[in-house]
Amino acid sequence: MKKGYFGDFGGQFIPELLMPPLIELEEAMESILPTEEFQTRFTNMLKENVGRPSAITYCPNLSKDLGLDLWLKREDLNHSGAHKINNTLGQGLLAKMMGKDVLLAETGAGMHGVATTVAAAMLDMKAVIYMGATDIVRQAPNVNRMRLMGAEIVSVESGTKTLKDAINEALRRWLSDQENTHYCFGTAAGPHPFPTLVRQFQQIISKEARQQFMDRNEGALPDVVVACVGGGSNAIGMFHNFIPDTSVKLVGVEAAGTGEPGCDSSAPLDHGTDGILHGTLSKLLQTEDGQIMPSHSVAPGLDYPGVGPEHAHLHATGRGTYVTINDSQAINAFKVLSRREGIIPALESSHAVAYAIENRDALKGKSVLVCLSGRGDKDLGILDQIL
Amino acid sequence: MNPMQIKIEEANKQGKVGLIPFLPAGFPNREQFWKELAELDAAGASVIEIGMPFSDPVADGPVVEKASLKCLEDGINLEWILTELKKRKGQFKAALLLMGYLNPVYQYGLDTFAADCEAAGVSGLIIADMPHEESQFVKDALTPHGISLVPLVGLNTTRERMKLYAQGAQGFCYFVSVLGTTGQRESLPARIKEKLAEAKEVFDIPIALGFGIKHPDQLKEFEGLMDAAVFGSALITHIQSGKSSDSFMEPWK
């Protein structure tokens, strides 16, 4: 397989001026990541600061309601409230050991921005966070958290003022400021080596979940593993160590937006075509002329017209099954999980929970392990407006 | 020899720097765009760079981005650009170059794009988001049609990487003067001279300096180190203020 590719997808479609920092990063991955110093420090941070291993939780009430065994991998219990911290601490430590002192990041839902800010504070680095103006309004609690922890927030006013445009602006900043700055890319997309690097830091989700599930189920594996997919970092982390287990069905849940005809969804695997955006060849929502279409989801973290290249590969080969859940189905799951189990999921994760609810008949009697990628406190403002 | 190189060397033989103006296709509107191109041509442009508008132009600064997005709103696409250029084939003294991002070209179909470029009299192509590592499949499509892929290098490009870009390169080498996006700047980095000299040694085609260029006075200190100058944002701003391309070109003549 060509370097940086997953089957036909991946690559490094990026201006030449960004190649030197990407090459530097790739070399650091090979030379620093395997060292005992990195591994010891990273493992200790995950244990002491993140709270890993995160629990898996059996949901007795919902399992009874739905007629299946529902389990959650609780990334929402991580410090800062989502799976994002696994990646930002990994990249932050790597950047620190590379001699960088600024972590640059884009964020949609704000969880990656918060996690990057936490990593920067812990590692005595500066955090610069690019966020679409629309998302700044939608995710005010996270913006406040980032400011409190010392991040510089840059409001992105161009384009759709969401995640896609925040990535564009962050890439521009990195173009001009690369000597001391590491671009802490937030999902398993972007140019090589980011899809591989982010997966490396997120695969701990499935490493833990697989063992935890077997420990609780006399060595048996789950029938179905489910995760929501925006760029796809929690999903690739949740899938990775189950990929060789061919009996386990891997289900990625994309956002269908409002679900109405004409809505610009956030489901490039379901509705998109092959194309190039943000440094990678993958599936995209685009016009026939190759212009990137705006996306929509009630969950800001899923509101992205592209997807990580490894998901495009899993989709193309059939190892992953990708489905869609719309805004109202996700909001219903948000309410149901909150009321039946006392767990408030992020709107992003609610899409994955909704898969189990909406497909209860087909899943009857099966064990379903859902990645609860983040907690929903941040979304209460959005829900206040809708409900 | 590629027409772009011929035109730049013609200017150099007359003791002048080759002039490479950039305008997004369809800017400031469909009709006026062709008038601007004709003025730039008549004013002595060696190569005219025509921007292929893209929704997510990460290498462009605010002036070019805004102009390009306006063109997209006006419905400009590759089909329009190539069809209109074909109608005007042979009307320009300057060599023609298309510059943009890979996805629109990829969706158009590389082989069809290359054939249509040849039919439209286009000599070269710049893809801002395609480094050497990903370029072979594009070169394979362009070469049979005599279209050259213009290499982009910059202040942080090592000599080793310049050598990769120099292999088989035709037309000219686009040297990006700053680490950043397109746009006018008050001053250019001091390291340019050293890196330009390196590029001069590595490439056997003309070197064009771009990004941040707004006036010929900026080029005096780089005499002998570059053969052509690319300017876009300054020209766009000039036209937006109601002035003509011809008057912009006056100090450069």
Short mmCIF file of N, CA, C and O in Angstrom, two decimals, chain B residues 27-28 32 62-64 66-67 70 233-243:
data_model
loop_
_atom_site.label_atom_id
_atom_site.label_comp_id
_atom_site.label_asym_id
_atom_site.label_seq_id
_atom_site.Cartn_x
_atom_site.Cartn_y
_atom_site.Cartn_z
N PHE B 27 -13.39 37.38 -12.83
CA PHE B 27 -13.28 38.55 -11.97
C PHE B 27 -13.03 39.80 -12.81
O PHE B 27 -12.21 39.74 -13.72
N PRO B 28 -13.64 40.93 -12.53
CA PRO B 28 -14.65 41.18 -11.50
C PRO B 28 -16.04 40.71 -11.92
O PRO B 28 -16.92 40.62 -11.06
N GLN B 32 -16.12 41.71 -18.03
CA GLN B 32 -14.94 42.55 -17.79
C GLN B 32 -13.67 41.74 -17.67
O GLN B 32 -12.57 42.23 -17.96
N PRO B 62 -6.92 36.73 2.09
CA PRO B 62 -8.31 37.21 2.05
C PRO B 62 -8.72 37.88 0.73
O PRO B 62 -9.86 37.72 0.31
N VAL B 63 -7.81 38.60 0.08
CA VAL B 63 -8.18 39.31 -1.16
C VAL B 63 -8.51 38.33 -2.27
O VAL B 63 -9.57 38.41 -2.92
N VAL B 64 -7.61 37.37 -2.48
CA VAL B 64 -7.84 36.37 -3.54
C VAL B 64 -9.03 35.49 -3.19
O VAL B 64 -9.87 35.18 -4.04
N LYS B 66 -11.69 36.15 -1.36
CA LYS B 66 -12.97 36.85 -1.51
C LYS B 66 -13.33 37.00 -2.99
O LYS B 66 -14.48 36.77 -3.39
N ALA B 67 -12.33 37.36 -3.79
CA ALA B 67 -12.59 37.52 -5.24
C ALA B 67 -13.00 36.19 -5.86
O ALA B 67 -13.93 36.13 -6.68
N LYS B 70 -16.54 35.14 -4.92
CA LYS B 70 -17.51 35.92 -5.69
C LYS B 70 -17.68 35.30 -7.09
O LYS B 70 -18.80 35.19 -7.60
N SER B 233 -2.95 39.76 -5.56
CA SER B 233 -3.77 40.54 -4.64
C SER B 233 -3.72 42.03 -4.94
O SER B 233 -4.75 42.72 -4.90
N ALA B 234 -2.52 42.54 -5.25
CA ALA B 234 -2.38 43.97 -5.53
C ALA B 234 -3.17 44.35 -6.78
O ALA B 234 -3.82 45.41 -6.83
N LEU B 235 -3.13 43.48 -7.79
CA LEU B 235 -3.88 43.74 -9.04
C LEU B 235 -5.39 43.70 -8.78
O LEU B 235 -6.14 44.56 -9.27
N ILE B 236 -5.82 42.70 -8.02
CA ILE B 236 -7.25 42.59 -7.70
C ILE B 236 -7.73 43.83 -6.95
O ILE B 236 -8.78 44.41 -7.28
N THR B 237 -6.96 44.26 -5.97
CA THR B 237 -7.32 45.46 -5.19
C THR B 237 -7.40 46.68 -6.09
O THR B 237 -8.31 47.52 -5.96
N HIS B 238 -6.46 46.78 -7.01
CA HIS B 238 -6.42 47.90 -7.96
C HIS B 238 -7.70 47.93 -8.81
O HIS B 238 -8.33 48.97 -8.97
N ILE B 239 -8.08 46.77 -9.32
CA ILE B 239 -9.29 46.69 -10.18
C ILE B 239 -10.54 46.96 -9.33
O ILE B 239 -11.47 47.65 -9.79
N GLN B 240 -10.53 46.45 -8.11
CA GLN B 240 -11.70 46.67 -7.23
C GLN B 240 -11.91 48.15 -6.93
O GLN B 240 -13.03 48.58 -6.66
N SER B 241 -10.82 48.92 -7.01
CA SER B 241 -10.96 50.36 -6.74
C SER B 241 -11.38 51.13 -7.99
O SER B 241 -11.37 52.37 -8.00
N GLY B 242 -11.73 50.39 -9.04
CA GLY B 242 -12.26 51.02 -10.24
C GLY B 242 -11.22 51.39 -11.27
O GLY B 242 -11.53 52.01 -12.30
N LYS B 243 -9.96 51.02 -11.02
CA LYS B 243 -8.89 51.36 -11.97
C LYS B 243 -8.67 50.22 -12.97
O LYS B 243 -9.20 49.12 -12.79
#
